[in-house]
mmCIF file of C-alpha atoms in Angstrom:
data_model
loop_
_atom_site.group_PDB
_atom_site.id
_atom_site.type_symbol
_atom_site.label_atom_id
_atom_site.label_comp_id
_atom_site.label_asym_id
_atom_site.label_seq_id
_atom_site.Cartn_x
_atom_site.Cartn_y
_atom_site.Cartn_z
ATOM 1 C CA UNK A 142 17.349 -10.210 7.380
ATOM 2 C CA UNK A 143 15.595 -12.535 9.678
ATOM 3 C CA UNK A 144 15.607 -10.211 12.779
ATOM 4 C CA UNK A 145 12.353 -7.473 12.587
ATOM 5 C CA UNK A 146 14.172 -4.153 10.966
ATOM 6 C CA UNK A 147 11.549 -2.177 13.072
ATOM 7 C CA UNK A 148 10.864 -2.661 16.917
ATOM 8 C CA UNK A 149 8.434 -0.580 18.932
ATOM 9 C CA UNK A 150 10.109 2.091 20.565
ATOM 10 C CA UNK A 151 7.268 1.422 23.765
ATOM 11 C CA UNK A 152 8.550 -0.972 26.007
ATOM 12 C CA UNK A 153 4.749 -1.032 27.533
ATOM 13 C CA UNK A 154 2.971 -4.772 27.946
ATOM 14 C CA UNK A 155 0.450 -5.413 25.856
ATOM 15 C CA UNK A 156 -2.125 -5.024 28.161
ATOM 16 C CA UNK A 157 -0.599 -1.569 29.624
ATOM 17 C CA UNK A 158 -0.629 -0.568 25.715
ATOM 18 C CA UNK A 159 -4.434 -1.223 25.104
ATOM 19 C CA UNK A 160 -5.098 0.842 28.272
ATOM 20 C CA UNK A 161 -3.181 4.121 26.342
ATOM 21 C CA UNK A 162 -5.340 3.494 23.766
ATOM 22 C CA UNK A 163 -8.528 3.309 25.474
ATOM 23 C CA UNK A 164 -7.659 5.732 27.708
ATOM 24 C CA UNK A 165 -6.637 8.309 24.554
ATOM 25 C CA UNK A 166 -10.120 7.134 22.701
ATOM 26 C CA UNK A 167 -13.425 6.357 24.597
ATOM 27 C CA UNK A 168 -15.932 4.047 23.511
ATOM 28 C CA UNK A 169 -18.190 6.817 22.913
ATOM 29 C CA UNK A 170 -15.929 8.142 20.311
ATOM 30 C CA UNK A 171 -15.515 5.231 18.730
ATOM 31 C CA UNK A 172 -18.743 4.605 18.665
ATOM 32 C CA UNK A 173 -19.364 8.194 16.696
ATOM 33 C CA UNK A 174 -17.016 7.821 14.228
ATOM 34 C CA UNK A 175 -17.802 4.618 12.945
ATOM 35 C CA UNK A 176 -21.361 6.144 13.237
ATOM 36 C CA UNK A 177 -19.977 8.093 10.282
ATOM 37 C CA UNK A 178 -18.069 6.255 8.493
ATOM 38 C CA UNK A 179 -20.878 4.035 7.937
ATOM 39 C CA UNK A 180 -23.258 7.321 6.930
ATOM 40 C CA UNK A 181 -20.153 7.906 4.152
ATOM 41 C CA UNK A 182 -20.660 4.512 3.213
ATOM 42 C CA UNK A 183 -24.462 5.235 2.346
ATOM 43 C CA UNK A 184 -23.800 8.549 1.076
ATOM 44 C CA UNK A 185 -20.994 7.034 -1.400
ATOM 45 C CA UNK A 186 -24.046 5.165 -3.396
ATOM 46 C CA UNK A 187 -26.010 8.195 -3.671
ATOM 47 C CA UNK A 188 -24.672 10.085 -6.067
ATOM 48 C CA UNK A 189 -25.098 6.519 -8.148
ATOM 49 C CA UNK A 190 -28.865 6.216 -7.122
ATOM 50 C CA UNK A 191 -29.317 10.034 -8.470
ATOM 51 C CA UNK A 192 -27.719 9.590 -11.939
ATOM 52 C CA UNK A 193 -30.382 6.844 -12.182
ATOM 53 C CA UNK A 194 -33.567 8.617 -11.146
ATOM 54 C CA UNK A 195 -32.078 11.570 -13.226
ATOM 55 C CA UNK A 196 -31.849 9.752 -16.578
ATOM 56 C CA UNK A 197 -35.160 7.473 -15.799
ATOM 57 C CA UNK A 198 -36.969 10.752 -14.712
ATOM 58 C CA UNK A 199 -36.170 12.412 -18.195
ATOM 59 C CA UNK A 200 -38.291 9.532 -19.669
ATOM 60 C CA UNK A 201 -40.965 10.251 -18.383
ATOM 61 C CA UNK A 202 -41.783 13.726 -16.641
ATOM 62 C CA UNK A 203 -39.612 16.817 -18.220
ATOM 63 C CA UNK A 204 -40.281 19.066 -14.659
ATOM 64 C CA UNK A 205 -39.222 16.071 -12.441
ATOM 65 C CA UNK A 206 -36.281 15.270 -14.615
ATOM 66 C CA UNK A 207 -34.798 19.336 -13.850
ATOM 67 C CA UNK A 208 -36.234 19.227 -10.031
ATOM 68 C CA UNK A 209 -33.748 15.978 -9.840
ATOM 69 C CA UNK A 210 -30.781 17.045 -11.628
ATOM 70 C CA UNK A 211 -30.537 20.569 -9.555
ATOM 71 C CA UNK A 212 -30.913 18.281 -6.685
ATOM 72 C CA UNK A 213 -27.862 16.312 -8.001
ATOM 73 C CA UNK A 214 -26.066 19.599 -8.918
ATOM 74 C CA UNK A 215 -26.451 20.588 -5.419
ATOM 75 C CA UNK A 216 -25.305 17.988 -3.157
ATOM 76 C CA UNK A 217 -21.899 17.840 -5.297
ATOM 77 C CA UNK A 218 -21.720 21.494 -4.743
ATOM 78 C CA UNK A 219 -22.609 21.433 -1.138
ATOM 79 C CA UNK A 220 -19.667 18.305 -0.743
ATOM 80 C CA UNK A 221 -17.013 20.157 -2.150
ATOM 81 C CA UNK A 222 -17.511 23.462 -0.756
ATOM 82 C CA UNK A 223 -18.358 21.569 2.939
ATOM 83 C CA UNK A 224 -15.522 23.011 5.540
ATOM 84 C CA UNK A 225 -15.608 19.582 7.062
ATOM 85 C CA UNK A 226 -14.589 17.617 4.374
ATOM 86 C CA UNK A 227 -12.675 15.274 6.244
ATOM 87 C CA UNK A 228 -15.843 13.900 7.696
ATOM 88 C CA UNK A 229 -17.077 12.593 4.478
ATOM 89 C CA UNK A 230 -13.865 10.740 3.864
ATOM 90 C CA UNK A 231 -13.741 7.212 5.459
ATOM 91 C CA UNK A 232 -9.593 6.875 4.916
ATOM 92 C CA UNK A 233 -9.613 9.990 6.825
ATOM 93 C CA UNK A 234 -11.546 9.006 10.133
ATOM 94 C CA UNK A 235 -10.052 5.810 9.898
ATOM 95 C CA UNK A 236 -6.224 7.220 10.252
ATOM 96 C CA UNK A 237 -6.965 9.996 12.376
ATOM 97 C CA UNK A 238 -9.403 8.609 15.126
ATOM 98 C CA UNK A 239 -8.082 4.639 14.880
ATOM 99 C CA UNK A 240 -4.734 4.079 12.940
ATOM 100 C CA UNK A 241 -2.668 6.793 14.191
ATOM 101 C CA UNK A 242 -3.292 6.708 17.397
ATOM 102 C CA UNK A 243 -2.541 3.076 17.808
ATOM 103 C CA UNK A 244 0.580 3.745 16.053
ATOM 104 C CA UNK A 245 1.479 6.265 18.441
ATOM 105 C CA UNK A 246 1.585 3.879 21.326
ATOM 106 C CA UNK A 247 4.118 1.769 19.635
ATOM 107 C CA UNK A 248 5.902 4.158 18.108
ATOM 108 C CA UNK A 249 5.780 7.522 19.430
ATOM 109 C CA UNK A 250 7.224 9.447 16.538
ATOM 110 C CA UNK A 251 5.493 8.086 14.012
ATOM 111 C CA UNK A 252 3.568 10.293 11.190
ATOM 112 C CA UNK A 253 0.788 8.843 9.272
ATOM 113 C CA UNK A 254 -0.957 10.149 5.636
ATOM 114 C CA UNK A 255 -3.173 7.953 3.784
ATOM 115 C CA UNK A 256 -2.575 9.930 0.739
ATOM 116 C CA UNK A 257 1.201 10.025 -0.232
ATOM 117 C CA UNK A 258 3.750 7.698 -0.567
ATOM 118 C CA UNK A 259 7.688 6.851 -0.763
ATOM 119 C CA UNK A 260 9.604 8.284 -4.133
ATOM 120 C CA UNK A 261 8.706 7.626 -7.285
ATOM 121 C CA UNK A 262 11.546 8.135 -8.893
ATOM 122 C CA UNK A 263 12.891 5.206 -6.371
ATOM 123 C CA UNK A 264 10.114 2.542 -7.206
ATOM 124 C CA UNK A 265 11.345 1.870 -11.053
ATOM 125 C CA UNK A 266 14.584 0.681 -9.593
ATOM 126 C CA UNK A 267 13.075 -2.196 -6.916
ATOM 127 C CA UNK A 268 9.460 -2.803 -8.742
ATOM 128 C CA UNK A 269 8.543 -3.796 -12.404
ATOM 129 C CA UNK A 270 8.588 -1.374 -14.654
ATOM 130 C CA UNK A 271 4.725 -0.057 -15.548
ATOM 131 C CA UNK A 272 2.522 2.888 -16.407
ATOM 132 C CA UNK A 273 1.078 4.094 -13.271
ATOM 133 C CA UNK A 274 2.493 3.583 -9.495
ATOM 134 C CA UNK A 275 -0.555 4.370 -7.057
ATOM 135 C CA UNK A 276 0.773 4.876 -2.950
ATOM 136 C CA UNK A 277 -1.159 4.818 -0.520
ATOM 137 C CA UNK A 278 -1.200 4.488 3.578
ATOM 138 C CA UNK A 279 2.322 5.889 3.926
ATOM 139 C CA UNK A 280 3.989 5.602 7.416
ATOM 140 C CA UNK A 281 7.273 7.063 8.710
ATOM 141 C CA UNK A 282 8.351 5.668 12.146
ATOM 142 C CA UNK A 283 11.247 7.975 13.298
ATOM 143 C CA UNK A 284 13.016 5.167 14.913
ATOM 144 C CA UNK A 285 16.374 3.906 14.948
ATOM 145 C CA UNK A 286 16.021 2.837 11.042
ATOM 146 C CA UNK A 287 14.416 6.051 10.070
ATOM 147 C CA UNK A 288 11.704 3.026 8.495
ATOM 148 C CA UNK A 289 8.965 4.205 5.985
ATOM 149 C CA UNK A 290 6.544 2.051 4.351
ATOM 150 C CA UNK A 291 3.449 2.648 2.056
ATOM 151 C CA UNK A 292 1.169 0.260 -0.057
ATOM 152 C CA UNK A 293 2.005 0.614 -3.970
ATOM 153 C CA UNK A 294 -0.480 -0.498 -6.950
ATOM 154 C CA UNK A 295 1.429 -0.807 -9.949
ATOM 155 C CA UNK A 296 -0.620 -1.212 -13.199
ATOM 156 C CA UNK A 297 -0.835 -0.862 -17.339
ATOM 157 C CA UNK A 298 -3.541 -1.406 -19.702
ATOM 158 C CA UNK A 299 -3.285 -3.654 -22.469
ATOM 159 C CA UNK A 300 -4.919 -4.283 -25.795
ATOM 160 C CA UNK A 301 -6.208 -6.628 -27.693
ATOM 161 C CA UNK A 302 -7.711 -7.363 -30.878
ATOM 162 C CA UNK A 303 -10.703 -9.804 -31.479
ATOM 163 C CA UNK A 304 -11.801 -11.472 -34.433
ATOM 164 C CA UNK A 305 -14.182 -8.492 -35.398
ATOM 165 C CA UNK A 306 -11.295 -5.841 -35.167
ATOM 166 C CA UNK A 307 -12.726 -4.591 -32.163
ATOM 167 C CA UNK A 308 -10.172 -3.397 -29.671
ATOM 168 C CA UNK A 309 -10.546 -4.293 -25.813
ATOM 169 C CA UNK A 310 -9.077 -3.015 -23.286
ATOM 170 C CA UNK A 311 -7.780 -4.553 -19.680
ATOM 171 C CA UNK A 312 -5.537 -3.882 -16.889
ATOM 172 C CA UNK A 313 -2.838 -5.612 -16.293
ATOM 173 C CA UNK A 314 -1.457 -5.866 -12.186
ATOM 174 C CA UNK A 315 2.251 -5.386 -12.459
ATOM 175 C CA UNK A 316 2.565 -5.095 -8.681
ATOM 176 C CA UNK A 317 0.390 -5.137 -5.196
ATOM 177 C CA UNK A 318 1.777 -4.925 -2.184
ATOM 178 C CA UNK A 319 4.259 -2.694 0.199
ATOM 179 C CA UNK A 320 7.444 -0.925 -0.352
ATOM 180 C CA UNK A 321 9.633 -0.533 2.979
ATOM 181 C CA UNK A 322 12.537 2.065 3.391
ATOM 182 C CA UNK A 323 15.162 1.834 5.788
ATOM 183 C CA UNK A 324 18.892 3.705 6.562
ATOM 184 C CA UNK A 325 21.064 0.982 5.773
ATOM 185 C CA UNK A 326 24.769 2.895 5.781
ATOM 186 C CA UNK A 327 26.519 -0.063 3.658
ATOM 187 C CA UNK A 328 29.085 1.709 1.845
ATOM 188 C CA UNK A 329 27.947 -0.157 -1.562
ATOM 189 C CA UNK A 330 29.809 2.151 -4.348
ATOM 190 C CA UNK A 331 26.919 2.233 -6.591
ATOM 191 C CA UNK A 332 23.867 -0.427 -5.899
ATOM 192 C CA UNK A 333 22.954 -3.953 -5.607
ATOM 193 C CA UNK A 334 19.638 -4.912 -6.747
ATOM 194 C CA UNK A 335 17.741 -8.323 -6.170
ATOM 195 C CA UNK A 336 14.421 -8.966 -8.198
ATOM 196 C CA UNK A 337 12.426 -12.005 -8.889
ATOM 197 C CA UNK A 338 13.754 -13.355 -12.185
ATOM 198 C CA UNK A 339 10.690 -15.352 -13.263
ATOM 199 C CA UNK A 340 6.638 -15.334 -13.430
ATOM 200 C CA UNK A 341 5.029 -15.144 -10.445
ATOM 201 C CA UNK A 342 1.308 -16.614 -9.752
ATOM 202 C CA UNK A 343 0.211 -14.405 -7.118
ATOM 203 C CA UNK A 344 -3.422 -14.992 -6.005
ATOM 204 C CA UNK A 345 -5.291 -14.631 -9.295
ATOM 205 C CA UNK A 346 -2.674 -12.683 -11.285
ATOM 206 C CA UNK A 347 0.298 -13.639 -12.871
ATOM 207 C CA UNK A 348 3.245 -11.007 -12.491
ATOM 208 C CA UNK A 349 5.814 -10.697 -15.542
ATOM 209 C CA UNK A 350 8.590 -8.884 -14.005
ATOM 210 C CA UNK A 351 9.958 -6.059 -16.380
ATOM 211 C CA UNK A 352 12.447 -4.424 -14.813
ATOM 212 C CA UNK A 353 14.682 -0.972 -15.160
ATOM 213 C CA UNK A 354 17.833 -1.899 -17.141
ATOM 214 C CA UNK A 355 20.569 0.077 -15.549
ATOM 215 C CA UNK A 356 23.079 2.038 -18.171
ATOM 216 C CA UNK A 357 26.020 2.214 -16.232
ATOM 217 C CA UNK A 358 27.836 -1.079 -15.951
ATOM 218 C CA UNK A 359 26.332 -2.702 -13.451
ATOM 219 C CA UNK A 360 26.843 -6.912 -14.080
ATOM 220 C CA UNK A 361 24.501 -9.723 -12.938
ATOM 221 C CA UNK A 362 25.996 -12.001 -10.464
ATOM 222 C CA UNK A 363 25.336 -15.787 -9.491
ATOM 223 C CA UNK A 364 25.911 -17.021 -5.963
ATOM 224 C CA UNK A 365 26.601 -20.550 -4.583
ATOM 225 C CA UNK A 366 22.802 -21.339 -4.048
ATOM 226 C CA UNK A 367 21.599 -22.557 -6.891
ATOM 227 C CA UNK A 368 17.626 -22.557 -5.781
ATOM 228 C CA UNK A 369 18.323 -18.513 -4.970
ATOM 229 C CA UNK A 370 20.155 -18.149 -8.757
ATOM 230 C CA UNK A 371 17.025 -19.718 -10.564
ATOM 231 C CA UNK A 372 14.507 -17.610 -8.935
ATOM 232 C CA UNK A 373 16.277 -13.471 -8.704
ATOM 233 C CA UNK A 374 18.606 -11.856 -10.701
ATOM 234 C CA UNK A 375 21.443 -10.206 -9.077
ATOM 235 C CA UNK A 376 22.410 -6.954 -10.381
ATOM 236 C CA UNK A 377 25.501 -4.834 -8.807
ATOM 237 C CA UNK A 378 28.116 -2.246 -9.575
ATOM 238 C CA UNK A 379 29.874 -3.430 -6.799
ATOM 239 C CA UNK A 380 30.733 -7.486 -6.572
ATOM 240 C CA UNK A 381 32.497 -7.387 -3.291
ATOM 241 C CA UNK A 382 30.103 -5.406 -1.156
ATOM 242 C CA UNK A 383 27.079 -7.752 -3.116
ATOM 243 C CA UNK A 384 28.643 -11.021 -1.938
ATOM 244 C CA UNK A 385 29.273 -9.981 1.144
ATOM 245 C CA UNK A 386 25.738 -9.041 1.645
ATOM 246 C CA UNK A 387 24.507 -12.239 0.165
ATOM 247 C CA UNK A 388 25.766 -14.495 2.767
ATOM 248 C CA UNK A 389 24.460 -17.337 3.820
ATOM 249 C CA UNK A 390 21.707 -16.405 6.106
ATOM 250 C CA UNK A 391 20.367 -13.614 3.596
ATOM 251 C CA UNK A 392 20.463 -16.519 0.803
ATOM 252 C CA UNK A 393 18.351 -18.891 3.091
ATOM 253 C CA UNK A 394 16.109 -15.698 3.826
ATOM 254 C CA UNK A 395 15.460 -15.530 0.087
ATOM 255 C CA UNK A 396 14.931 -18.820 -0.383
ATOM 256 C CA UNK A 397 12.037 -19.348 2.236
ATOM 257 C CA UNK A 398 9.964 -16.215 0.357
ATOM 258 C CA UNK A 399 8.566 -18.521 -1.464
ATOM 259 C CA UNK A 400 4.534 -17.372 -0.871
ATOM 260 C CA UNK A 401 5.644 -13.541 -0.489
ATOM 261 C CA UNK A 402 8.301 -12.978 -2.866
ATOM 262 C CA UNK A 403 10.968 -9.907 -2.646
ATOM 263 C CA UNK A 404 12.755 -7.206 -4.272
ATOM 264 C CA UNK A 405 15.459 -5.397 -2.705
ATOM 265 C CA UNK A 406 17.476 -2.333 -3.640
ATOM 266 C CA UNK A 407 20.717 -1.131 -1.802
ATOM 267 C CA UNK A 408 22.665 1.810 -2.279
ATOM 268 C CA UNK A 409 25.532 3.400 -0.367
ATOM 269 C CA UNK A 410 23.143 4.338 2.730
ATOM 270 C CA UNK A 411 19.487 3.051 1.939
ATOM 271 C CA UNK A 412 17.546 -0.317 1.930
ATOM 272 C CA UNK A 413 14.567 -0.599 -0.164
ATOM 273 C CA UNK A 414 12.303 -3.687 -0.067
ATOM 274 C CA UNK A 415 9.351 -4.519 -1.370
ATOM 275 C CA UNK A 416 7.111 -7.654 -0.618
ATOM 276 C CA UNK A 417 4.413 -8.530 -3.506
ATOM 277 C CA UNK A 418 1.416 -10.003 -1.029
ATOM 278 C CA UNK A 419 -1.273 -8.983 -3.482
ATOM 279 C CA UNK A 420 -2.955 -7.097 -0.554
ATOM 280 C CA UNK A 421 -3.074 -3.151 1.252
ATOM 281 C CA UNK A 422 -2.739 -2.329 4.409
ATOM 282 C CA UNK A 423 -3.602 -0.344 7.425
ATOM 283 C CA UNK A 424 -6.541 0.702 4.863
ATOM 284 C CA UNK A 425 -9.800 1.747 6.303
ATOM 285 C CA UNK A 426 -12.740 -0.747 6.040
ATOM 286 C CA UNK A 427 -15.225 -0.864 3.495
ATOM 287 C CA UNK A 428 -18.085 -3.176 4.091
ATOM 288 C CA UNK A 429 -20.756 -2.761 7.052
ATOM 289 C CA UNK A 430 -19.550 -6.106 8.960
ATOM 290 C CA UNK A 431 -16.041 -4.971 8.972
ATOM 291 C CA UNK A 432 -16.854 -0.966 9.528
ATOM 292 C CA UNK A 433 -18.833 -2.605 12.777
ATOM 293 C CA UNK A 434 -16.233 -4.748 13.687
ATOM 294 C CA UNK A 435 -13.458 -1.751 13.650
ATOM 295 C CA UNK A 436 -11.864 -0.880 16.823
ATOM 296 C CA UNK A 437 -8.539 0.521 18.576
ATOM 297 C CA UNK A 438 -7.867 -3.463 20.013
ATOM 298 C CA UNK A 439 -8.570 -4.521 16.425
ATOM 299 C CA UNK A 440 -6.249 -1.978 14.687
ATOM 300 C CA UNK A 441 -3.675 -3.074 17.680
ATOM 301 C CA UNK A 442 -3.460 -6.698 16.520
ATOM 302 C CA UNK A 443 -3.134 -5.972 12.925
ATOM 303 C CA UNK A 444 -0.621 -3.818 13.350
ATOM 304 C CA UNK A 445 1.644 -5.894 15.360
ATOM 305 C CA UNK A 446 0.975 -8.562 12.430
ATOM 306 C CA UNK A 447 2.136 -6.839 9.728
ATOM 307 C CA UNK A 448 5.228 -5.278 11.567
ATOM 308 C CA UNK A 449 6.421 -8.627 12.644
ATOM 309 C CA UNK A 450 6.760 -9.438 8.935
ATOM 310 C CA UNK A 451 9.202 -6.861 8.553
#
């Protein structure tokens, strides 16, 4: 588990690497589409600055009040039915004109949807169990490993009483970070699962882990490091092919997650991982300074980051 599970398939320099990319996307391009994406950033607080003039309007002056509203009425109209829709959408521009084809250079096979995501029905098994699962920025590498990855936001809402029988309501973070894929032919007959076993203080909130409970008589296991027994549960239908996994250098592996912890799921020819780092990725920007600051050298470097993590 310490070597990287994914490797770029380019054996290019670094330097030859940034050429592609600058070579594949001028300047002037660049420059456009972040000309844009910062319009779609205006345009986003429109709608909001209409609402307000609409409802302030009807106050005072009943003609102004219907001028505004068909004005309203209109530019939603005009967005949806707009054959260039992809324009007004900053995740778009961001993984078409910058994301992908970065990721292209290091891994030529790669496909890349900001909308979509790996399995449900495979998350309950590897994250806590939860309301909602929201995936995002999903990436499949075609390499070696057949790797896919994708951010996942996993959330439910809670209640609570107060002293004057009102009811509030909050959200409750069971899960931020990234799920990872990989064809892993172990021969496991059935699964092994590894999950944090404990709460978590991650950033500001504090993760309960509630986790599937497998039917079908699957036993927890302890191993010979104690630190690694206090902080996951081991859960297996198959002992043998479980210890054998957990040797020593996996065990030490676990035990230095200590910032980033880990779930892992195994069956007889997958590997699913997830890492909780309370963050997204390969997301497009959202403020002005960061919009500004966007650029294929940029995207590059945080790219490599996050892969080397893997």
């Amino acid at each position: 588990m310490s070597e990287p599970l994914n490797k770029p398939l380019s054996s290019a320099t670094e330097e030859t690497q940034l050429a592609l990319l600058e070579k594949n996307v001028s300047s002037t391009e660049q420059n456009a589409v972040r000309a844009k994406m910062q319009r779609n950033r205006m345009r986003s607080f429109l709608p909001l600055v209409l609402v307000v003039l609409v409802l302030f309007s009807g106050l005072f002056r009943r003609h102004l009040f219907f001028l505004l509203f068909l004005f309203l009425c209109g530019y939603v109209v005009m967005q949806y039915r707009s054959k260039n829709r992809n324009d007004f959408d900053n995740d778009f521009l961001y993984g078409e004109h910058f994301f992908l084809p970065v990721l292209r250079v290091l891994y030529p096979k790669a496909d890349f949807t900001y909308k979509g995501g790996i399995d449900q029905d495979i998350l309950k098994y590897i994250l806590p169990q939860t309301d909602r699962y929201e995936t995002s920025s999903y990436v499949r590498f075609h390499d070696h490993n057949d790797m896919e990855l994708c951010n996942v936001y996993a959330h439910h809402t809670e209640s609570e009483t107060g002293n004057n029988n009102d009811t509030k309501y909050h959200e409750v973070t069971d899960f931020k970070g990234q799920v990872y894929v990989v064809d892993y032919p172990s021969n496991v007959n059935g699964y092994i699962r590894i999950v944090p076993d404990k709460k978590m203080q991650i950033s500001d909130a504090r993760i309960q882990p509630h986790y599937f409970r497998f039917n079908d008589g699957g036993m927890k296991i302890e191993t010979e490091d104690i630190e690694n027994n206090e902080r996951y549960a081991v859960t297996c239908t198959d002992e043998l092919a479980a210890r054998k996994f957990l040797n020593p250098s996996v065990l030490k592996w676990l035990d230095e997650q200590i910032e980033v912890p880990v779930s892992i799921y195994i069956t007889q020819n997958h590997l699913y991982f997830a890492l909780y780092t309370d963050k997204k990725i390969f997301c497009a920007p959202i403020t002005k300074k960061s919009i500004d600051k966007l650029s294929l050298t940029s995207v590059y470097k945080d790219l490599q980051q996050e892969m080397t993590k893997t």
